mmCIF file with all atom_site columns, C-alpha atoms in Angstrom:
data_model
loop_
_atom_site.group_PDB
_atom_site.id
_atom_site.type_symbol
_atom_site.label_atom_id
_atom_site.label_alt_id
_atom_site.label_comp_id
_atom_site.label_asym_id
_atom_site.label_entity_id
_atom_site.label_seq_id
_atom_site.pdbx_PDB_ins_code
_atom_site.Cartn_x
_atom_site.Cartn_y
_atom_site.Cartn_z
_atom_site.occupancy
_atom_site.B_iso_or_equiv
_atom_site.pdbx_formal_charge
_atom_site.auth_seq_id
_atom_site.auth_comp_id
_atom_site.auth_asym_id
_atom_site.auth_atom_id
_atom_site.pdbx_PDB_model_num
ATOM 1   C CA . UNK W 1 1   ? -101.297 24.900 -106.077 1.00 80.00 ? 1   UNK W CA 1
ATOM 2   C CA . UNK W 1 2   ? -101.893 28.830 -105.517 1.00 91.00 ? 2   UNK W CA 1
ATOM 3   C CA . UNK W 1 3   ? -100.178 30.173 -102.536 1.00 95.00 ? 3   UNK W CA 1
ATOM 4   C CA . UNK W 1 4   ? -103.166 31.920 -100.680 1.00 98.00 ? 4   UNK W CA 1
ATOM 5   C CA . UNK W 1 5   ? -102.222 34.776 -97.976  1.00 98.00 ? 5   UNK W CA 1
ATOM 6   C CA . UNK W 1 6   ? -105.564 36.585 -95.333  1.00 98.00 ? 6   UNK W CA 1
ATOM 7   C CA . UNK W 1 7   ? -105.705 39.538 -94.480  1.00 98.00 ? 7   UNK W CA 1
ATOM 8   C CA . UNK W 1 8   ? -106.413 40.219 -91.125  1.00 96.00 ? 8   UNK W CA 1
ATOM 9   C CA . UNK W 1 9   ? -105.604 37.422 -87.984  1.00 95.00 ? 9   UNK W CA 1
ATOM 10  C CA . UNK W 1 10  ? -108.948 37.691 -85.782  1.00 94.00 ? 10  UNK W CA 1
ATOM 11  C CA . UNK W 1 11  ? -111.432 35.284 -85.614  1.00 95.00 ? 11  UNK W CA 1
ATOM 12  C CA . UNK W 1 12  ? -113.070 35.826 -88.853  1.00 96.00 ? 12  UNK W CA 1
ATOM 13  C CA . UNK W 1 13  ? -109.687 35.077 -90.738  1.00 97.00 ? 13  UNK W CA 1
ATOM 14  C CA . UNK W 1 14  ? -109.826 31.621 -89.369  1.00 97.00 ? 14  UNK W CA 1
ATOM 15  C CA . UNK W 1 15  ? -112.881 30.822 -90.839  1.00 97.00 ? 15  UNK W CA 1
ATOM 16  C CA . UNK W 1 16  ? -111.815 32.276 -93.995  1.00 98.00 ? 16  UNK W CA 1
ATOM 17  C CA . UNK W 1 17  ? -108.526 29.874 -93.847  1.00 98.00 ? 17  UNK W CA 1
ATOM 18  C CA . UNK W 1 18  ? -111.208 27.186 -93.361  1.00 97.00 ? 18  UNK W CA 1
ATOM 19  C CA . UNK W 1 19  ? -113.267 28.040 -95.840  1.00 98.00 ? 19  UNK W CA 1
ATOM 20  C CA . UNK W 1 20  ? -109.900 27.759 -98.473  1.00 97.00 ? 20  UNK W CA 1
ATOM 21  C CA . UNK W 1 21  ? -109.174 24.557 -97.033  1.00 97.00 ? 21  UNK W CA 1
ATOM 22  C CA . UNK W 1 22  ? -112.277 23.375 -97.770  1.00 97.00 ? 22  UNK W CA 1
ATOM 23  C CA . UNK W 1 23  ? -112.775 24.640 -101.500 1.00 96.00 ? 23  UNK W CA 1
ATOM 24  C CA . UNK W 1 24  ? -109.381 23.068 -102.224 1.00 94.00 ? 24  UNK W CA 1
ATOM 25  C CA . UNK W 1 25  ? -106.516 24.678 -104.901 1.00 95.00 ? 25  UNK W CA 1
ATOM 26  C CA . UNK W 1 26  ? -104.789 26.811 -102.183 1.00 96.00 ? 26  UNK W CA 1
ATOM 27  C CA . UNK W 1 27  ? -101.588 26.441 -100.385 1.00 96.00 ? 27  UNK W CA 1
ATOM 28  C CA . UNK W 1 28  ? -102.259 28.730 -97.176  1.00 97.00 ? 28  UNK W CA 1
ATOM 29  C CA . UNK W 1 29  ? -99.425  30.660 -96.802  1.00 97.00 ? 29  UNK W CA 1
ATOM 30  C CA . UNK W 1 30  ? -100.187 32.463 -93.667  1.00 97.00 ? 30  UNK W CA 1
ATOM 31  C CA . UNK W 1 31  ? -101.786 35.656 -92.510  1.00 98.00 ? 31  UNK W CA 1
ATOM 32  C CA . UNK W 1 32  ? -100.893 39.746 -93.131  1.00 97.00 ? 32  UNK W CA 1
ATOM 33  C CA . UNK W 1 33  ? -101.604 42.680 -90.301  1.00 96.00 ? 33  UNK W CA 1
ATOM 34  C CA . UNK W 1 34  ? -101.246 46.085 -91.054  1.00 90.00 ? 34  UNK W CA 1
ATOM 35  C CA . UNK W 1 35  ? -102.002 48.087 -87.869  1.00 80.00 ? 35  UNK W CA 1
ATOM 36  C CA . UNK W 1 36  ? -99.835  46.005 -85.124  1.00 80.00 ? 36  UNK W CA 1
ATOM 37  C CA . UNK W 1 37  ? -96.814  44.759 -85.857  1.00 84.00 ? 37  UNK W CA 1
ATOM 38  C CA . UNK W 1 38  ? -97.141  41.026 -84.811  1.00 88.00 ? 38  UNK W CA 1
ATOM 39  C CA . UNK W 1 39  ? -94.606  39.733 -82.433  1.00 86.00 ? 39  UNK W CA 1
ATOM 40  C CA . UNK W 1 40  ? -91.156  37.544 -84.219  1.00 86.00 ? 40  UNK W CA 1
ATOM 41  C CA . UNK W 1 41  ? -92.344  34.202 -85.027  1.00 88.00 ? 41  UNK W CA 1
ATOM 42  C CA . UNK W 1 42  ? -96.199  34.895 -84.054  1.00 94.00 ? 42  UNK W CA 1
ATOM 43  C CA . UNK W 1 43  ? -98.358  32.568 -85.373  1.00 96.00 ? 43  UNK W CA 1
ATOM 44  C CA . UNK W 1 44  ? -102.119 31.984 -85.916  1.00 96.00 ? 44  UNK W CA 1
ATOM 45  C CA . UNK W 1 45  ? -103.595 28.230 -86.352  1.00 95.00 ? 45  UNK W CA 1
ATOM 46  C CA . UNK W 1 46  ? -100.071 27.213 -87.336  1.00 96.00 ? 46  UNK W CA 1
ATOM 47  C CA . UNK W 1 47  ? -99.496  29.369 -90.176  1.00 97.00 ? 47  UNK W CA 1
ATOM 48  C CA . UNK W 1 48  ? -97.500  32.494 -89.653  1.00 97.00 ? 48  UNK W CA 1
ATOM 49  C CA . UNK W 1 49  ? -98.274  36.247 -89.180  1.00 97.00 ? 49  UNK W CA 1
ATOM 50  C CA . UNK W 1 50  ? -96.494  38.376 -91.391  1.00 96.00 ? 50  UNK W CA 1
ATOM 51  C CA . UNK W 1 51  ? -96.244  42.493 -91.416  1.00 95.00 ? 51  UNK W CA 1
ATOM 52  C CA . UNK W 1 52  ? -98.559  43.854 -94.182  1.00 93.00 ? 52  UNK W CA 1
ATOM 53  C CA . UNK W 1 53  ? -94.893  45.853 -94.044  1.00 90.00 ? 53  UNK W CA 1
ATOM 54  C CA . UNK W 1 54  ? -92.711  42.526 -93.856  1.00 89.00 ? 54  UNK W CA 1
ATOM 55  C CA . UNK W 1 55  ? -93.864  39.335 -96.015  1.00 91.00 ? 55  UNK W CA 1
ATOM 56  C CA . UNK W 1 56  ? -91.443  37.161 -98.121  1.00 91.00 ? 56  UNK W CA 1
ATOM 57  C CA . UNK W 1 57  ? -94.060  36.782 -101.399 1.00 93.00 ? 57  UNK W CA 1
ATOM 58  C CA . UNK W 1 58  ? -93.899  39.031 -104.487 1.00 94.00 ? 58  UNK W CA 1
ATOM 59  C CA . UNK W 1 59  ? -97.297  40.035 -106.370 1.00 94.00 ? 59  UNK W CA 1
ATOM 60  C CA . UNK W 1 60  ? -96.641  37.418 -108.987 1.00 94.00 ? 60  UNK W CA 1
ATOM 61  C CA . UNK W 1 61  ? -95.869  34.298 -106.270 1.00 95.00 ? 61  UNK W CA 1
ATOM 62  C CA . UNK W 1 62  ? -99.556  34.185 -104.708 1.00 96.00 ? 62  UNK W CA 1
ATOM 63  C CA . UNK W 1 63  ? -103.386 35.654 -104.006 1.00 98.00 ? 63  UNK W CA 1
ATOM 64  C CA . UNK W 1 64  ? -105.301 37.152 -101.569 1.00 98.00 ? 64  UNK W CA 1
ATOM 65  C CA . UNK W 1 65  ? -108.344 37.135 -99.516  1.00 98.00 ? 65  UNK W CA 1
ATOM 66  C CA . UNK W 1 66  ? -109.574 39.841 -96.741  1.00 98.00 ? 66  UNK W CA 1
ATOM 67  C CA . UNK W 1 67  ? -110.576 37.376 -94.120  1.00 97.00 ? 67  UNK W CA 1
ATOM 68  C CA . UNK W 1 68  ? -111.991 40.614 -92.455  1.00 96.00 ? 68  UNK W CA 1
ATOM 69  C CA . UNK W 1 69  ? -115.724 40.827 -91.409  1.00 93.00 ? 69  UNK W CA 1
ATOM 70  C CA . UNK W 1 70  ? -115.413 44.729 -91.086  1.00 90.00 ? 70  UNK W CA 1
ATOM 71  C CA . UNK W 1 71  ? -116.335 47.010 -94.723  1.00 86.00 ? 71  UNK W CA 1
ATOM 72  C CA . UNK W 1 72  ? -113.315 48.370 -93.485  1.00 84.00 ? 72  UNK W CA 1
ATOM 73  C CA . UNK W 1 73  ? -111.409 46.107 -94.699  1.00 94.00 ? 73  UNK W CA 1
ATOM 74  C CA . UNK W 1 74  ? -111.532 48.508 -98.213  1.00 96.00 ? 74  UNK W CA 1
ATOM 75  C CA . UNK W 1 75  ? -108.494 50.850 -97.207  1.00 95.00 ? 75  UNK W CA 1
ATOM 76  C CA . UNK W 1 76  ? -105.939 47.024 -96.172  1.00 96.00 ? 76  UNK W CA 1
ATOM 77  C CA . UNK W 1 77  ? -107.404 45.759 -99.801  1.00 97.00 ? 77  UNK W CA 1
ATOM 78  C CA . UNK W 1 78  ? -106.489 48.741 -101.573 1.00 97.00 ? 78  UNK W CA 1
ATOM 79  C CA . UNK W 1 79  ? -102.947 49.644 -100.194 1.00 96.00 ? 79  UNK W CA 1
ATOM 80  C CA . UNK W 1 80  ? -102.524 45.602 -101.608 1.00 97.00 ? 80  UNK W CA 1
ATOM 81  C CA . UNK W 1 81  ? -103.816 46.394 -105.013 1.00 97.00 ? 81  UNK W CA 1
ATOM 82  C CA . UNK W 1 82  ? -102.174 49.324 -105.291 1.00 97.00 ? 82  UNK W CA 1
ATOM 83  C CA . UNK W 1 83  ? -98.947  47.341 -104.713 1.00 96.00 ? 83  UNK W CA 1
ATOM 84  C CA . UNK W 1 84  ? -99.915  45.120 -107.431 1.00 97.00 ? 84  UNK W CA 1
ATOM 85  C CA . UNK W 1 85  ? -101.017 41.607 -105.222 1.00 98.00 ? 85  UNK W CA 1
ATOM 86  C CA . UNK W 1 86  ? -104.310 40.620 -107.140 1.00 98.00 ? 86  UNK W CA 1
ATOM 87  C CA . UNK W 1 87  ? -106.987 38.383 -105.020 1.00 98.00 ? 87  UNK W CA 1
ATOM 88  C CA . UNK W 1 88  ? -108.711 35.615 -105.126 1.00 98.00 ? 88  UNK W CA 1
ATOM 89  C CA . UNK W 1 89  ? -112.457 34.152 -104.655 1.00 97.00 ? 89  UNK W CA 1
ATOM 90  C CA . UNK W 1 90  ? -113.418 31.836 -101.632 1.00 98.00 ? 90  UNK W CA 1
ATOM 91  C CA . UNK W 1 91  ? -116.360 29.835 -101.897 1.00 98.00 ? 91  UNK W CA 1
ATOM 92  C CA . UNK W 1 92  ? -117.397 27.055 -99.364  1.00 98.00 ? 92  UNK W CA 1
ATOM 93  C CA . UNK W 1 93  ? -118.192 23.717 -101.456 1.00 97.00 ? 93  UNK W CA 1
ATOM 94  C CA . UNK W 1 94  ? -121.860 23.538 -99.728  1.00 98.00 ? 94  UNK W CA 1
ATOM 95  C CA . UNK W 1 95  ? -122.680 27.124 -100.682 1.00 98.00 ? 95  UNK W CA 1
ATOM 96  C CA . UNK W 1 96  ? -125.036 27.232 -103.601 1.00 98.00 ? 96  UNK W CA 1
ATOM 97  C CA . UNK W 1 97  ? -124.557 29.842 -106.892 1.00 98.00 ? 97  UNK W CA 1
ATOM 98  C CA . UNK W 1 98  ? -126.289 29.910 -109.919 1.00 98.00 ? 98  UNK W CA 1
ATOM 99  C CA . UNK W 1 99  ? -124.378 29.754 -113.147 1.00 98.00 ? 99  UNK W CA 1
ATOM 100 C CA . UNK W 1 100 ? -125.435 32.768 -113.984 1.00 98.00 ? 100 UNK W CA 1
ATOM 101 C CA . UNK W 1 101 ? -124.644 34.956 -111.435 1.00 98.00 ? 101 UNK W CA 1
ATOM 102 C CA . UNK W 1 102 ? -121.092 36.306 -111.204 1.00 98.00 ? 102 UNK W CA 1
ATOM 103 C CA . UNK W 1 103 ? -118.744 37.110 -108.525 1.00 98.00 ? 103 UNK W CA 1
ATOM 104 C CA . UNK W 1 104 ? -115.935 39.546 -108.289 1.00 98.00 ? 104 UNK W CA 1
ATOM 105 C CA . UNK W 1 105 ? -112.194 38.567 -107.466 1.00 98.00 ? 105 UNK W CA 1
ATOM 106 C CA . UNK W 1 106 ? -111.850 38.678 -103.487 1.00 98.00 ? 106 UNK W CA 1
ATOM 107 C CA . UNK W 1 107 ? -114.972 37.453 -102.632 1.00 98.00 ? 107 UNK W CA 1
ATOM 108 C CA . UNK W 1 108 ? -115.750 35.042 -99.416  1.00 98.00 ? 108 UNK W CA 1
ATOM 109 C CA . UNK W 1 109 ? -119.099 33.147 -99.545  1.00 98.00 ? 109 UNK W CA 1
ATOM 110 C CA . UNK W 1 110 ? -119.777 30.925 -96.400  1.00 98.00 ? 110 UNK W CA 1
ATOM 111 C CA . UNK W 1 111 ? -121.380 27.606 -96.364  1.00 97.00 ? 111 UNK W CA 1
ATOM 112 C CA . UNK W 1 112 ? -125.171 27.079 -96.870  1.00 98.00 ? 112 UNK W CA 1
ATOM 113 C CA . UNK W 1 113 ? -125.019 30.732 -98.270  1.00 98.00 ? 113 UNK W CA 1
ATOM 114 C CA . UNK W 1 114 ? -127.111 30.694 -101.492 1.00 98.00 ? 114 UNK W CA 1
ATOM 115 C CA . UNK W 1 115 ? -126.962 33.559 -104.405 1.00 98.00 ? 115 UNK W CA 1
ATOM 116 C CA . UNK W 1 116 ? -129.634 33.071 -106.840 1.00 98.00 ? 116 UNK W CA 1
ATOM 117 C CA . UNK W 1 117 ? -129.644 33.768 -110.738 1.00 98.00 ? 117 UNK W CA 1
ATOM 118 C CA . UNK W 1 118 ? -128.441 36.873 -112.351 1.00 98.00 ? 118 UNK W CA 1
ATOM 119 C CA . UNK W 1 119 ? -126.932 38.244 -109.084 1.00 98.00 ? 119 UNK W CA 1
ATOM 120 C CA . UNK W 1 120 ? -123.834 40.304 -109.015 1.00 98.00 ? 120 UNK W CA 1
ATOM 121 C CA . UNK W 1 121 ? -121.313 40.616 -106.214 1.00 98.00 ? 121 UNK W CA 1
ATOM 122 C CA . UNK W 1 122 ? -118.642 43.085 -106.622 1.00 98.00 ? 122 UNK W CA 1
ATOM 123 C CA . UNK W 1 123 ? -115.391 42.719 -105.635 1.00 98.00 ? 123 UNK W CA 1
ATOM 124 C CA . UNK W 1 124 ? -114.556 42.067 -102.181 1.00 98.00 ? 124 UNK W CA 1
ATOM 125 C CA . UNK W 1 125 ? -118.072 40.919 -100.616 1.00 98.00 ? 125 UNK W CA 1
ATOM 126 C CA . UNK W 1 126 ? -118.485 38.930 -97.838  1.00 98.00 ? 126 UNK W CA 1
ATOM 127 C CA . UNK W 1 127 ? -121.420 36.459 -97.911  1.00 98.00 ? 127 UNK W CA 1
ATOM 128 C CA . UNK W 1 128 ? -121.956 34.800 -94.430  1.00 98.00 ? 128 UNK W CA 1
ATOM 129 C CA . UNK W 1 129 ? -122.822 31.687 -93.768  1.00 97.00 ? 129 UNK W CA 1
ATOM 130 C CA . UNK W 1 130 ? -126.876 30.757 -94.208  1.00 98.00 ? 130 UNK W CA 1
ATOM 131 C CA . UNK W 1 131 ? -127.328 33.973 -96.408  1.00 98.00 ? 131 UNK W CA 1
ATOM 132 C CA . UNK W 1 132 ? -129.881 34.001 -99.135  1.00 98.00 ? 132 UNK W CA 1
ATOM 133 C CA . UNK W 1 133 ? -129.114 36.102 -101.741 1.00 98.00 ? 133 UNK W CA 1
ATOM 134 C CA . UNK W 1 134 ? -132.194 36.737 -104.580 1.00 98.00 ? 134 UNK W CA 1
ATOM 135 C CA . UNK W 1 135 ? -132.280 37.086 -107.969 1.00 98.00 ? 135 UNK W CA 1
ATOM 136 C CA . UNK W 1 136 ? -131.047 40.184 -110.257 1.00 98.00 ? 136 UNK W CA 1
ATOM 137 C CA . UNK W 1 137 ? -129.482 41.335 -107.791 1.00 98.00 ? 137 UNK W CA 1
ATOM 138 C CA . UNK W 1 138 ? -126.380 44.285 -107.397 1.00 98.00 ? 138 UNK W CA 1
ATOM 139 C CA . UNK W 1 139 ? -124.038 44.035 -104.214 1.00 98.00 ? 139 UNK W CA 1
ATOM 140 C CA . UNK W 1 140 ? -121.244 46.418 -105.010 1.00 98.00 ? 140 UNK W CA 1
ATOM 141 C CA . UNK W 1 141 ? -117.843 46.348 -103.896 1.00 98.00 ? 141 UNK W CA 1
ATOM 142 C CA . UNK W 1 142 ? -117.222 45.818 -99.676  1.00 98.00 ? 142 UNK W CA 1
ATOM 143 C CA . UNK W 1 143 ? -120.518 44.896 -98.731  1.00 98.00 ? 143 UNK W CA 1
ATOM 144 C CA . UNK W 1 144 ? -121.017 42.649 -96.218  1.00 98.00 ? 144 UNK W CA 1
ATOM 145 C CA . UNK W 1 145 ? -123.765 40.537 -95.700  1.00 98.00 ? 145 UNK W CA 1
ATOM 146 C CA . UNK W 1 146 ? -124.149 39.084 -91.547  1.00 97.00 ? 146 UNK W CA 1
ATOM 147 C CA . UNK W 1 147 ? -125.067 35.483 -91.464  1.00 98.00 ? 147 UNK W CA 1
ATOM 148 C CA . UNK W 1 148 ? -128.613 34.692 -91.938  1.00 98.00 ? 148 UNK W CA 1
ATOM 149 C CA . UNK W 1 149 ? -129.693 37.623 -93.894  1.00 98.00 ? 149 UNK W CA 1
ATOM 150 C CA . UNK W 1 150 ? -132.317 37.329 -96.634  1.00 98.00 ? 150 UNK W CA 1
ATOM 151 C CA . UNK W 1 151 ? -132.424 39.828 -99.341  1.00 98.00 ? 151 UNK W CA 1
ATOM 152 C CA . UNK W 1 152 ? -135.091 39.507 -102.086 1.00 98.00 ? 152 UNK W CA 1
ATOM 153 C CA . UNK W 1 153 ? -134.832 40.190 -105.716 1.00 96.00 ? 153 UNK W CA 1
ATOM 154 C CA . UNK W 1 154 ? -134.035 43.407 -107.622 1.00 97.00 ? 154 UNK W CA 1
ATOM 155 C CA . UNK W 1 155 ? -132.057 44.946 -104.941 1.00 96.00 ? 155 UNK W CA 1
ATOM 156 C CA . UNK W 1 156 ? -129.079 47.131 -105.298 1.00 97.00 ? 156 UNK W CA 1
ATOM 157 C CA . UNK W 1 157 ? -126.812 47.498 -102.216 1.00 98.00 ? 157 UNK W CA 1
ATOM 158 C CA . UNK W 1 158 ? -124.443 50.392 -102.904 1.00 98.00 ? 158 UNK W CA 1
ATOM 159 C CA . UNK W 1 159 ? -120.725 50.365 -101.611 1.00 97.00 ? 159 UNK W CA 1
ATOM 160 C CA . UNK W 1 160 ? -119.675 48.939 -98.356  1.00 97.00 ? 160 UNK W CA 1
ATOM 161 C CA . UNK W 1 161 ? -123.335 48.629 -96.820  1.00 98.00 ? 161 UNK W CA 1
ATOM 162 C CA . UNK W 1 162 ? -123.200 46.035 -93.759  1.00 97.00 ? 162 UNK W CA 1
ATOM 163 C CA . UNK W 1 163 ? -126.413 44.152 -93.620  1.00 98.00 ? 163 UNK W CA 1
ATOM 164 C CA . UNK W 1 164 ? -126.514 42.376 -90.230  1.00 97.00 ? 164 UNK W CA 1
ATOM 165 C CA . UNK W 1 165 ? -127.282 39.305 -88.714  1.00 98.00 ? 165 UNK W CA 1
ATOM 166 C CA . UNK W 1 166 ? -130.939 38.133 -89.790  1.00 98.00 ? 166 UNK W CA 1
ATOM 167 C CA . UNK W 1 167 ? -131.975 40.878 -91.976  1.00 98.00 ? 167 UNK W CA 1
ATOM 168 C CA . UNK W 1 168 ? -134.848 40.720 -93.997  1.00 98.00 ? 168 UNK W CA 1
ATOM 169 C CA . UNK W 1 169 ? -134.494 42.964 -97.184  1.00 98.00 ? 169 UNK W CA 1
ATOM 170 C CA . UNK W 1 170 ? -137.731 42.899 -99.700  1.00 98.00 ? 170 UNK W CA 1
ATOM 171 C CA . UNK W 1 171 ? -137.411 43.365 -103.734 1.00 97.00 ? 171 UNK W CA 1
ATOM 172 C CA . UNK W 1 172 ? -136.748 46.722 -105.775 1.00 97.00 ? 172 UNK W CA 1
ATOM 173 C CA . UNK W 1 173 ? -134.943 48.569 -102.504 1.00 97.00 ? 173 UNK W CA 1
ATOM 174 C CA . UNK W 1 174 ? -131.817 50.409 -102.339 1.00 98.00 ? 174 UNK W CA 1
ATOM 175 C CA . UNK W 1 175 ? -129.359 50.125 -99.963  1.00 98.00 ? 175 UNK W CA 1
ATOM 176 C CA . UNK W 1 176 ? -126.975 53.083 -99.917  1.00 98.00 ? 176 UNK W CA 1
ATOM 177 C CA . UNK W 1 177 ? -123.194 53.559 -99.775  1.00 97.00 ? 177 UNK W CA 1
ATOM 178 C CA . UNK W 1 178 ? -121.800 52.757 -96.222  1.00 97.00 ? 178 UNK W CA 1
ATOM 179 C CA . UNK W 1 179 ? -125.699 52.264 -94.688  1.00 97.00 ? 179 UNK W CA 1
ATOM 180 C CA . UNK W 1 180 ? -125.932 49.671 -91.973  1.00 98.00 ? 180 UNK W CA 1
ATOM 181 C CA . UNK W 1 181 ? -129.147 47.517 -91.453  1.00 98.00 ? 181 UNK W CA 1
ATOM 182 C CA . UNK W 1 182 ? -129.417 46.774 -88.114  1.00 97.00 ? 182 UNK W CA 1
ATOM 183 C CA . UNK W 1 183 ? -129.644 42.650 -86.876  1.00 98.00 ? 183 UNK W CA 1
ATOM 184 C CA . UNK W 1 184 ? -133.254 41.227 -87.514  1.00 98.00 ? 184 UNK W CA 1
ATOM 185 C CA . UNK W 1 185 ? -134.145 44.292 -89.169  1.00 98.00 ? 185 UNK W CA 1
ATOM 186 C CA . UNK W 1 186 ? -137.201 43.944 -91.787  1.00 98.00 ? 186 UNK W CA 1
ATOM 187 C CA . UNK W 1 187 ? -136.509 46.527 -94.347  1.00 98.00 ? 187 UNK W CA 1
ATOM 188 C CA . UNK W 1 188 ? -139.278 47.976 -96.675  1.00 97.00 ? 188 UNK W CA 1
ATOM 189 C CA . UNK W 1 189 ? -137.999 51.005 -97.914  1.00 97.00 ? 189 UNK W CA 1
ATOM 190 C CA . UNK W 1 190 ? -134.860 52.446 -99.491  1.00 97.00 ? 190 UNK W CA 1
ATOM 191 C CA . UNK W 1 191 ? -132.447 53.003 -96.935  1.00 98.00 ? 191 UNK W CA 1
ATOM 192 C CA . UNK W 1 192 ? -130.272 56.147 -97.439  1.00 97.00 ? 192 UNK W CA 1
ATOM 193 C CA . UNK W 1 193 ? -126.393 56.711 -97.650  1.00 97.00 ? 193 UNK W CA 1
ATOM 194 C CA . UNK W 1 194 ? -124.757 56.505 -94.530  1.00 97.00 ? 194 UNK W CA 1
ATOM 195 C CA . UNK W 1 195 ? -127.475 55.546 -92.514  1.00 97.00 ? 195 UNK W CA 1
ATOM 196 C CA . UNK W 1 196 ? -128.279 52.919 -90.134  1.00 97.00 ? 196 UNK W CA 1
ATOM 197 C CA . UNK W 1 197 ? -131.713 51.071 -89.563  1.00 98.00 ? 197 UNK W CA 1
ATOM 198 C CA . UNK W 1 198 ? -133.187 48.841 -87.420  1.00 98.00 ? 198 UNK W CA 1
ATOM 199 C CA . UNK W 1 199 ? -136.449 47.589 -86.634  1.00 97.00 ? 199 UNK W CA 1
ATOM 200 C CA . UNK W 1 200 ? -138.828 46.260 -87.433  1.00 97.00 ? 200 UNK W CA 1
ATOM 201 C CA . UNK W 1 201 ? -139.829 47.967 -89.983  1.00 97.00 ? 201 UNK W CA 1
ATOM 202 C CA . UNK W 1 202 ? -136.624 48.972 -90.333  1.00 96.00 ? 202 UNK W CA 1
ATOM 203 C CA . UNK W 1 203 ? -136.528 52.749 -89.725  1.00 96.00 ? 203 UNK W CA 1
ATOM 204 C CA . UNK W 1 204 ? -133.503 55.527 -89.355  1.00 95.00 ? 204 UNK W CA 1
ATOM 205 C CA . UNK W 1 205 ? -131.859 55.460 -86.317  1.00 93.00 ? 205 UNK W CA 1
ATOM 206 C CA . UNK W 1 206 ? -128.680 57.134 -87.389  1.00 80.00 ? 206 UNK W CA 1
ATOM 207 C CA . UNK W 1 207 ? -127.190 59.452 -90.002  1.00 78.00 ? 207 UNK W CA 1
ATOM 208 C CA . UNK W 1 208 ? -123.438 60.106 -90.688  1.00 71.00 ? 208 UNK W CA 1
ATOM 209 C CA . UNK W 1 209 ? -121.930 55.855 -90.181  1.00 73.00 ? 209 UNK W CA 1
ATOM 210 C CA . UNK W 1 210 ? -119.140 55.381 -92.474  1.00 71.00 ? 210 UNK W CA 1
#
C-alpha cells in the first residue's frame, strides 16, 4: 500500500485524508506544515503533524497530496517537487470521470464532482465536491474549483484561477491566470488575468489578485 502524506493540517486536509480513505490504496502517513512549526507530538485526526522541515520519509518511500483549498498551495507543492517527493491523484469513488478525460498527478476531486469527456485538469487541481465540469475542457495547473460550480464546455481556465462556490461559467470563455470568480457568479465573458468577478453577470470588481 502507498504511504500517502497532506499537505497542509486545516480543515480542508481532513477531507482530503477522507477522501484517500475512501478511494482505497493509501496508507495515510500523516500531515506536513511549512509555515508553523507544529508543537512535539501534535497530531491531527490521529495521524501526526510533521515539519515540511522535519519528516522521517524519503522521496522514494511515499506520495503526496496538497489537501489545501488555497491556489496558494503552488509555492508548498513546488519546494516538494523540487526536493524530488512526486504526488499523487485523489479521487472520491462517487465522483464521476469520463475515460477520456485525463487528470494530472496531485489532483483532489470531491464526491458527486463530475468531469465530462475530453477534459483536462492539470496538475494540482482541486475539484470540490458537486462540481460539474464540461466537455473539452482546459483547467491548468492550481486551479481550484469551489463546490457547486458549473463550467460549460470549451473553456480554458488559465493557472491558479479560483472559481467559487456556485459559479456558473458558459462555453468558449477564458478564465485568466490567478482571476477569481466570485460565489454564484454567472460568467459570460472572458475574464482577464488577475482579476476578480462577481455578479451576476459576472463583471470586474478588482484588478491586481494574485
Amino acid at each position: 500500500m502507498t504511504k500517502l502524506l497532506i499537505l497542509g493540517a486545516g480543515s480542508f486536509a481532513i477531507e482530503t485524508l477522507e477522501i484517500a480513505e475512501l478511494a482505497g490504496g493509501f496508507e495515510i502517513a500523516g500531515f506536513i506544515v511549512d509555515l508553523d512549526p507544529p508543537k512535539k507530538g501534535a497530531v491531527l485526526a490521529g495521524l501526526p503533524i510533521f515539519s515540511a522541515d522535519d519528516f522521517p520519509f524519503q522521496a522514494t518511500e511515499c506520495l503526496m497530496v496538497a489537501g489545501i483549498v488555497s491556489t496558494r498551495r503552488r509555492r508548498f507543492v513546488e519546494a516538494m517537487e523540487a526536493r524530488g517527493f512526486q504526488f499523487a491523484t485523489v479521487v472520491h469513488p462517487r465522483a464521476v470521470i469520463s475515460p477520456r478525460a485525463t487528470i494530472a498527478a496531485g489532483c483532489i476531486v470531491h464526491a458527486s464532482a463530475v468531469i465530462s469527456s475530453n477534459t483536462t485538469l492539470g496538475g494540482h487541481v482541486i475539484v470540490n465536491r458537486g462540481c460539474l465540469v464540461g466537455h473539452d475542457n482546459r483547467i491548468d495547473r492550481f486551479c481550484t474549483l469551489g463546490p457547486g460550480a458549473n463550467l460549460a464546455g470549451a473553456l480554458e481556465v488559465d493557472t491558479g484561477a479560483y472559481i467559487g462556490v456556485g459559479a456558473i461559467v458558459r462555453d468558449h470563455v477564458t478564465i485568466g491566470a490567478h482571476a477569481v470568480v466570485g460565489a454564484g457568479a454567472v460568467v459570460v465573458a472572458p475574464v482577464a488575468a488577475n482579476t476578480m468577478v462577481l455578479g451576476v453577470p459576472a463583471r470586474p470588481v478588482r484588478s491586481g489578485v494574485e
